[in-house]
């Protein structure tokens, strides 16, 4: 069964600092996608970043980057220069064909 | 451009009453459609997904059902709500076979009393 594990229920970071959120997954698929979604207090789910498993290069989107370790089935999210607006729930997700499987989320607090 | 509408936004229902949550997508055809539930303090659990009209895949046996009567309409229903059905329900869509980025609706908060 495909599973996604986020072992950090809560994390905190000082504004302008860097924080890394962890995620591991389990799959028998060889071709798949991985995602990080952000859920702010409004509860609207927002796509942060996407990684294609066949690509060795780690995805980046402005201040957000991932460390994708395919053999270890690890997919961490690094947020650089953290901003107050980054405070939210962050969900790691895995896409085998046809459906997106989410982890339980990490609540990120950002302190000024 | 594509948009997704989900309603009602908030619902308070007594135990044993029926439920109907509706989701529609505009600006695309033959989307994949999804229903997720987010219980308090927990992640998103996939309930149902559909790759076409009348095609429903159920992920978790439960008190709920889903239907797709039209290409861009996805309905989540229950005949008799349980307390455990309380939660935040999210509808999402993706652009079909091979696509993988899901776009989510604003969600429906259901409280069963």
PDB file of C-alpha atoms in Angstrom:
ATOM      1  CA  UNK A   1       0.000   0.000   0.000  1.00  0.00           C
ATOM      2  CA  UNK A   2       1.139   3.499  -0.771  1.00  0.00           C
ATOM      3  CA  UNK A   3       1.733   5.577   2.357  1.00  0.00           C
ATOM      4  CA  UNK A   4       3.146   8.992   3.147  1.00  0.00           C
ATOM      5  CA  UNK A   5       4.690   9.758   6.531  1.00  0.00           C
ATOM      6  CA  UNK A   6       5.383  13.168   8.015  1.00  0.00           C
ATOM      7  CA  UNK A   7       7.077  12.619  11.357  1.00  0.00           C
ATOM      8  CA  UNK A   8       7.043  16.252  12.502  1.00  0.00           C
ATOM      9  CA  UNK A   9       3.576  17.323  13.691  1.00  0.00           C
ATOM     10  CA  UNK A  10       4.845  20.833  14.418  1.00  0.00           C
ATOM     11  CA  UNK A  11       7.848  22.930  13.491  1.00  0.00           C
ATOM     12  CA  UNK A  12       8.801  26.518  14.189  1.00  0.00           C
ATOM     13  CA  UNK A  13      11.213  28.928  12.572  1.00  0.00           C
ATOM     14  CA  UNK A  14      12.365  32.473  13.059  1.00  0.00           C
ATOM     15  CA  UNK A  15      11.527  34.928  10.321  1.00  0.00           C
ATOM     16  CA  UNK A  16      14.287  35.061   7.645  1.00  0.00           C
ATOM     17  CA  UNK A  17      15.703  31.711   8.774  1.00  0.00           C
ATOM     18  CA  UNK A  18      15.594  28.357   6.974  1.00  0.00           C
ATOM     19  CA  UNK A  19      13.486  25.358   7.951  1.00  0.00           C
ATOM     20  CA  UNK A  20      13.248  21.828   6.568  1.00  0.00           C
ATOM     21  CA  UNK A  21      10.122  19.692   6.709  1.00  0.00           C
ATOM     22  CA  UNK A  22      10.530  15.930   6.416  1.00  0.00           C
ATOM     23  CA  UNK A  23       8.534  13.410   4.428  1.00  0.00           C
ATOM     24  CA  UNK A  24       8.979   9.746   3.594  1.00  0.00           C
ATOM     25  CA  UNK A  25       6.796   7.616   1.383  1.00  0.00           C
ATOM     26  CA  UNK A  26       6.340   4.039   0.367  1.00  0.00           C
ATOM     27  CA  UNK A  27       5.459   2.909  -3.121  1.00  0.00           C
ATOM     28  CA  UNK A  28       5.917   0.018  -5.489  1.00  0.00           C
ATOM     29  CA  UNK A  29       5.570   2.267  -8.530  1.00  0.00           C
ATOM     30  CA  UNK A  30       8.608   3.210 -10.570  1.00  0.00           C
ATOM     31  CA  UNK A  31       7.087   6.339 -12.076  1.00  0.00           C
ATOM     32  CA  UNK A  32       5.296   8.753  -9.789  1.00  0.00           C
ATOM     33  CA  UNK A  33       5.114  12.326  -8.597  1.00  0.00           C
ATOM     34  CA  UNK A  34       5.596  13.984  -5.233  1.00  0.00           C
ATOM     35  CA  UNK A  35       4.109  17.223  -4.006  1.00  0.00           C
ATOM     36  CA  UNK A  36       4.089  19.674  -1.165  1.00  0.00           C
ATOM     37  CA  UNK A  37       0.824  21.492  -0.526  1.00  0.00           C
ATOM     38  CA  UNK A  38       0.284  24.379   1.869  1.00  0.00           C
ATOM     39  CA  UNK A  39      -2.936  24.903   3.823  1.00  0.00           C
ATOM     40  CA  UNK A  40      -3.126  28.351   5.452  1.00  0.00           C
ATOM     41  CA  UNK A  41      -5.776  29.222   8.062  1.00  0.00           C
ATOM     42  CA  UNK A  42      -8.274  29.801   5.241  1.00  0.00           C
ATOM     43  CA  UNK A  43      -7.962  26.018   4.636  1.00  0.00           C
ATOM     44  CA  UNK A  44      -7.539  26.513   0.899  1.00  0.00           C
ATOM     45  CA  UNK A  45      -5.048  23.946  -0.387  1.00  0.00           C
ATOM     46  CA  UNK A  46      -2.247  25.572  -2.369  1.00  0.00           C
ATOM     47  CA  UNK A  47       0.359  23.728  -4.426  1.00  0.00           C
ATOM     48  CA  UNK A  48       3.867  24.658  -3.309  1.00  0.00           C
ATOM     49  CA  UNK A  49       6.132  22.430  -5.369  1.00  0.00           C
ATOM     50  CA  UNK A  50       6.121  19.269  -7.500  1.00  0.00           C
ATOM     51  CA  UNK A  51       8.813  16.672  -8.160  1.00  0.00           C
ATOM     52  CA  UNK A  52       8.815  14.054 -10.894  1.00  0.00           C
ATOM     53  CA  UNK A  53      10.388  10.813  -9.706  1.00  0.00           C
ATOM     54  CA  UNK A  54      12.292  10.197 -12.935  1.00  0.00           C
ATOM     55  CA  UNK A  55      14.084  13.528 -12.616  1.00  0.00           C
ATOM     56  CA  UNK A  56      17.221  13.489 -10.491  1.00  0.00           C
ATOM     57  CA  UNK A  57      17.358  17.250 -10.229  1.00  0.00           C
ATOM     58  CA  UNK A  58      15.624  18.643  -7.172  1.00  0.00           C
ATOM     59  CA  UNK A  59      12.695  20.959  -7.864  1.00  0.00           C
ATOM     60  CA  UNK A  60      12.847  24.604  -6.753  1.00  0.00           C
ATOM     61  CA  UNK A  61      10.237  27.355  -6.662  1.00  0.00           C
ATOM     62  CA  UNK A  62      11.647  30.646  -5.446  1.00  0.00           C
ATOM     63  CA  UNK A  63      12.294  30.207  -1.693  1.00  0.00           C
ATOM     64  CA  UNK A  64      11.030  26.608  -1.708  1.00  0.00           C
ATOM     65  CA  UNK A  65      13.194  23.656  -2.673  1.00  0.00           C
ATOM     66  CA  UNK A  66      13.119  19.928  -2.137  1.00  0.00           C
ATOM     67  CA  UNK A  67      15.689  17.271  -1.325  1.00  0.00           C
ATOM     68  CA  UNK A  68      14.501  14.199  -3.212  1.00  0.00           C
ATOM     69  CA  UNK A  69      16.241  10.951  -2.302  1.00  0.00           C
ATOM     70  CA  UNK A  70      14.568   8.287  -4.442  1.00  0.00           C
ATOM     71  CA  UNK A  71      16.417   5.283  -3.045  1.00  0.00           C
ATOM     72  CA  UNK A  72      15.604   6.338   0.494  1.00  0.00           C
ATOM     73  CA  UNK A  73      12.045   7.344  -0.499  1.00  0.00           C
ATOM     74  CA  UNK A  74      12.555  10.684   1.159  1.00  0.00           C
ATOM     75  CA  UNK A  75      11.179  14.047   0.015  1.00  0.00           C
ATOM     76  CA  UNK A  76      11.917  16.986   2.306  1.00  0.00           C
ATOM     77  CA  UNK A  77      10.909  20.609   1.796  1.00  0.00           C
ATOM     78  CA  UNK A  78      13.290  23.450   2.549  1.00  0.00           C
ATOM     79  CA  UNK A  79      11.909  26.933   3.049  1.00  0.00           C
ATOM     80  CA  UNK A  80      14.551  29.641   2.875  1.00  0.00           C
ATOM     81  CA  UNK A  81      14.206  33.200   4.163  1.00  0.00           C
ATOM     82  CA  UNK A  82      11.012  32.246   6.009  1.00  0.00           C
ATOM     83  CA  UNK A  83       8.228  34.808   6.032  1.00  0.00           C
ATOM     84  CA  UNK A  84       5.265  35.273   8.350  1.00  0.00           C
ATOM     85  CA  UNK A  85       2.992  34.299   5.470  1.00  0.00           C
ATOM     86  CA  UNK A  86       4.627  30.876   5.339  1.00  0.00           C
ATOM     87  CA  UNK A  87       2.856  29.902   8.558  1.00  0.00           C
ATOM     88  CA  UNK A  88       0.483  27.081   7.618  1.00  0.00           C
ATOM     89  CA  UNK A  89      -0.044  23.347   7.563  1.00  0.00           C
ATOM     90  CA  UNK A  90       2.206  21.667   5.024  1.00  0.00           C
ATOM     91  CA  UNK A  91       1.228  18.380   3.473  1.00  0.00           C
ATOM     92  CA  UNK A  92       3.472  16.043   1.579  1.00  0.00           C
ATOM     93  CA  UNK A  93       1.682  13.995  -1.068  1.00  0.00           C
ATOM     94  CA  UNK A  94       2.469  11.126  -3.402  1.00  0.00           C
ATOM     95  CA  UNK A  95       0.798  10.525  -6.750  1.00  0.00           C
ATOM     96  CA  UNK A  96       0.748   6.999  -8.062  1.00  0.00           C
ATOM     97  CA  UNK A  97      -1.662   6.775 -11.023  1.00  0.00           C
ATOM     98  CA  UNK A  98      -5.063   8.444 -10.596  1.00  0.00           C
ATOM     99  CA  UNK A  99      -4.974   9.618  -6.976  1.00  0.00           C
ATOM    100  CA  UNK A 100      -3.075  11.778  -4.536  1.00  0.00           C
ATOM    101  CA  UNK A 101      -2.150  10.280  -1.152  1.00  0.00           C
ATOM    102  CA  UNK A 102      -1.393  12.757   1.641  1.00  0.00           C
ATOM    103  CA  UNK A 103       0.647  12.631   4.812  1.00  0.00           C
ATOM    104  CA  UNK A 104      -0.760  13.844   8.122  1.00  0.00           C
ATOM    105  CA  UNK A 105       0.810  17.276   7.811  1.00  0.00           C
ATOM    106  CA  UNK A 106       3.294  19.498   9.626  1.00  0.00           C
ATOM    107  CA  UNK A 107       2.136  22.718  11.252  1.00  0.00           C
ATOM    108  CA  UNK A 108       4.730  25.427  10.665  1.00  0.00           C
ATOM    109  CA  UNK A 109       4.876  28.444  12.939  1.00  0.00           C
ATOM    110  CA  UNK A 110       6.931  31.471  11.946  1.00  0.00           C
ATOM    111  CA  UNK A 111       8.073  33.835  14.681  1.00  0.00           C
ATOM    112  CA  UNK A 112       9.056  37.483  14.029  1.00  0.00           C
TER     113      UNK A 112
ATOM    114  CA  UNK B   1      -9.762  29.502 -17.041  1.00  0.00           C
ATOM    115  CA  UNK B   2     -10.848  26.613 -14.882  1.00  0.00           C
ATOM    116  CA  UNK B   3     -12.677  27.089 -11.600  1.00  0.00           C
ATOM    117  CA  UNK B   4     -14.042  24.717  -9.010  1.00  0.00           C
ATOM    118  CA  UNK B   5     -17.103  25.423  -6.904  1.00  0.00           C
ATOM    119  CA  UNK B   6     -18.032  23.552  -3.770  1.00  0.00           C
ATOM    120  CA  UNK B   7     -21.085  24.036  -1.580  1.00  0.00           C
ATOM    121  CA  UNK B   8     -22.387  24.469   0.994  1.00  0.00           C
ATOM    122  CA  UNK B   9     -19.400  26.018   2.759  1.00  0.00           C
ATOM    123  CA  UNK B  10     -20.750  25.207   6.207  1.00  0.00           C
ATOM    124  CA  UNK B  11     -23.309  22.659   7.303  1.00  0.00           C
ATOM    125  CA  UNK B  12     -24.646  21.609  10.704  1.00  0.00           C
ATOM    126  CA  UNK B  13     -26.721  18.458  10.633  1.00  0.00           C
ATOM    127  CA  UNK B  14     -28.271  16.157  13.272  1.00  0.00           C
ATOM    128  CA  UNK B  15     -27.239  12.542  13.560  1.00  0.00           C
ATOM    129  CA  UNK B  16     -29.315  10.369  11.241  1.00  0.00           C
ATOM    130  CA  UNK B  17     -30.077  13.112   8.738  1.00  0.00           C
ATOM    131  CA  UNK B  18     -29.074  12.919   5.046  1.00  0.00           C
ATOM    132  CA  UNK B  19     -26.183  14.739   3.451  1.00  0.00           C
ATOM    133  CA  UNK B  20     -25.475  16.150   0.034  1.00  0.00           C
ATOM    134  CA  UNK B  21     -22.308  18.087  -0.807  1.00  0.00           C
ATOM    135  CA  UNK B  22     -21.900  19.263  -4.360  1.00  0.00           C
ATOM    136  CA  UNK B  23     -18.862  20.112  -6.437  1.00  0.00           C
ATOM    137  CA  UNK B  24     -18.724  21.446  -9.984  1.00  0.00           C
ATOM    138  CA  UNK B  25     -15.834  22.319 -12.245  1.00  0.00           C
ATOM    139  CA  UNK B  26     -15.932  24.903 -15.023  1.00  0.00           C
ATOM    140  CA  UNK B  27     -13.677  25.456 -17.989  1.00  0.00           C
ATOM    141  CA  UNK B  28     -12.553  21.896 -18.620  1.00  0.00           C
ATOM    142  CA  UNK B  29     -13.962  18.604 -19.817  1.00  0.00           C
ATOM    143  CA  UNK B  30     -13.560  15.029 -18.576  1.00  0.00           C
ATOM    144  CA  UNK B  31     -11.689  15.957 -15.404  1.00  0.00           C
ATOM    145  CA  UNK B  32     -10.661  13.512 -12.726  1.00  0.00           C
ATOM    146  CA  UNK B  33     -12.652  14.392  -9.605  1.00  0.00           C
ATOM    147  CA  UNK B  34     -11.876  13.685  -5.965  1.00  0.00           C
ATOM    148  CA  UNK B  35     -13.459  13.915  -2.517  1.00  0.00           C
ATOM    149  CA  UNK B  36     -11.170  14.179   0.505  1.00  0.00           C
ATOM    150  CA  UNK B  37     -12.000  14.454   4.198  1.00  0.00           C
ATOM    151  CA  UNK B  38      -9.878  16.231   6.745  1.00  0.00           C
ATOM    152  CA  UNK B  39     -10.720  15.362  10.342  1.00  0.00           C
ATOM    153  CA  UNK B  40      -9.654  17.772  13.078  1.00  0.00           C
ATOM    154  CA  UNK B  41      -5.868  17.731  13.471  1.00  0.00           C
ATOM    155  CA  UNK B  42      -5.386  15.084  10.830  1.00  0.00           C
ATOM    156  CA  UNK B  43      -4.312  14.839   7.231  1.00  0.00           C
ATOM    157  CA  UNK B  44      -6.434  14.482   4.129  1.00  0.00           C
ATOM    158  CA  UNK B  45      -8.048  11.129   3.587  1.00  0.00           C
ATOM    159  CA  UNK B  46      -9.093  10.222   0.056  1.00  0.00           C
ATOM    160  CA  UNK B  47     -12.721   9.092   0.084  1.00  0.00           C
ATOM    161  CA  UNK B  48     -13.697   8.758  -3.582  1.00  0.00           C
ATOM    162  CA  UNK B  49     -12.351   9.537  -6.981  1.00  0.00           C
ATOM    163  CA  UNK B  50     -13.818   9.434 -10.460  1.00  0.00           C
ATOM    164  CA  UNK B  51     -12.171   9.316 -13.866  1.00  0.00           C
ATOM    165  CA  UNK B  52     -15.442   9.631 -15.802  1.00  0.00           C
ATOM    166  CA  UNK B  53     -19.232   9.844 -15.650  1.00  0.00           C
ATOM    167  CA  UNK B  54     -20.643   7.028 -13.551  1.00  0.00           C
ATOM    168  CA  UNK B  55     -17.155   5.755 -12.638  1.00  0.00           C
ATOM    169  CA  UNK B  56     -16.579   5.949  -8.902  1.00  0.00           C
ATOM    170  CA  UNK B  57     -13.729   4.412  -6.940  1.00  0.00           C
ATOM    171  CA  UNK B  58     -14.154   4.142  -3.189  1.00  0.00           C
ATOM    172  CA  UNK B  59     -11.046   4.229  -1.060  1.00  0.00           C
ATOM    173  CA  UNK B  60     -12.467   3.719   2.401  1.00  0.00           C
ATOM    174  CA  UNK B  61     -15.554   1.716   3.395  1.00  0.00           C
ATOM    175  CA  UNK B  62     -17.823   4.105   5.231  1.00  0.00           C
ATOM    176  CA  UNK B  63     -21.188   5.722   5.639  1.00  0.00           C
ATOM    177  CA  UNK B  64     -20.767   7.904   2.552  1.00  0.00           C
ATOM    178  CA  UNK B  65     -21.304   7.511  -1.170  1.00  0.00           C
ATOM    179  CA  UNK B  66     -20.399   9.531  -4.240  1.00  0.00           C
ATOM    180  CA  UNK B  67     -21.987  10.043  -7.624  1.00  0.00           C
ATOM    181  CA  UNK B  68     -21.011  11.744 -10.843  1.00  0.00           C
ATOM    182  CA  UNK B  69     -24.227  12.415 -12.760  1.00  0.00           C
ATOM    183  CA  UNK B  70     -22.574  14.822 -15.199  1.00  0.00           C
ATOM    184  CA  UNK B  71     -19.059  15.229 -16.543  1.00  0.00           C
ATOM    185  CA  UNK B  72     -18.154  18.134 -14.281  1.00  0.00           C
ATOM    186  CA  UNK B  73     -20.351  17.424 -11.272  1.00  0.00           C
ATOM    187  CA  UNK B  74     -19.377  15.326  -8.257  1.00  0.00           C
ATOM    188  CA  UNK B  75     -21.715  14.750  -5.334  1.00  0.00           C
ATOM    189  CA  UNK B  76     -20.953  13.352  -1.892  1.00  0.00           C
ATOM    190  CA  UNK B  77     -23.939  11.875  -0.070  1.00  0.00           C
ATOM    191  CA  UNK B  78     -25.064  10.034   2.994  1.00  0.00           C
ATOM    192  CA  UNK B  79     -28.470   8.595   3.864  1.00  0.00           C
ATOM    193  CA  UNK B  80     -27.886   8.800   7.623  1.00  0.00           C
ATOM    194  CA  UNK B  81     -25.085  10.871   9.115  1.00  0.00           C
ATOM    195  CA  UNK B  82     -22.979   9.659  12.041  1.00  0.00           C
ATOM    196  CA  UNK B  83     -21.104  11.795  14.561  1.00  0.00           C
ATOM    197  CA  UNK B  84     -17.873  10.504  13.049  1.00  0.00           C
ATOM    198  CA  UNK B  85     -18.789  12.043   9.686  1.00  0.00           C
ATOM    199  CA  UNK B  86     -17.954  15.505  11.056  1.00  0.00           C
ATOM    200  CA  UNK B  87     -15.011  17.093   9.330  1.00  0.00           C
ATOM    201  CA  UNK B  88     -13.808  19.293   6.531  1.00  0.00           C
ATOM    202  CA  UNK B  89     -14.568  17.966   3.061  1.00  0.00           C
ATOM    203  CA  UNK B  90     -12.554  18.998   0.065  1.00  0.00           C
ATOM    204  CA  UNK B  91     -13.371  18.463  -3.576  1.00  0.00           C
ATOM    205  CA  UNK B  92     -10.547  18.537  -6.115  1.00  0.00           C
ATOM    206  CA  UNK B  93     -10.007  18.057  -9.813  1.00  0.00           C
ATOM    207  CA  UNK B  94      -7.195  17.285 -12.203  1.00  0.00           C
ATOM    208  CA  UNK B  95      -7.204  17.478 -15.970  1.00  0.00           C
ATOM    209  CA  UNK B  96      -7.526  13.777 -16.642  1.00  0.00           C
ATOM    210  CA  UNK B  97      -5.358  10.893 -17.696  1.00  0.00           C
ATOM    211  CA  UNK B  98      -1.693  11.532 -17.058  1.00  0.00           C
ATOM    212  CA  UNK B  99      -2.307  14.778 -15.212  1.00  0.00           C
ATOM    213  CA  UNK B 100      -1.348  14.865 -11.583  1.00  0.00           C
ATOM    214  CA  UNK B 101      -1.691  18.370 -10.193  1.00  0.00           C
ATOM    215  CA  UNK B 102      -4.875  18.616  -8.158  1.00  0.00           C
ATOM    216  CA  UNK B 103      -6.723  21.889  -7.736  1.00  0.00           C
ATOM    217  CA  UNK B 104      -8.900  22.091  -4.662  1.00  0.00           C
ATOM    218  CA  UNK B 105     -12.186  23.743  -3.863  1.00  0.00           C
ATOM    219  CA  UNK B 106     -12.634  25.949  -0.813  1.00  0.00           C
ATOM    220  CA  UNK B 107     -14.026  23.094   1.267  1.00  0.00           C
ATOM    221  CA  UNK B 108     -17.187  22.305   3.207  1.00  0.00           C
ATOM    222  CA  UNK B 109     -17.196  22.159   6.977  1.00  0.00           C
ATOM    223  CA  UNK B 110     -19.668  19.567   8.253  1.00  0.00           C
ATOM    224  CA  UNK B 111     -20.647  19.362  11.901  1.00  0.00           C
ATOM    225  CA  UNK B 112     -22.860  16.464  12.946  1.00  0.00           C
ATOM    226  CA  UNK B 113     -24.591  16.955  16.305  1.00  0.00           C
TER     227      UNK B 113
END
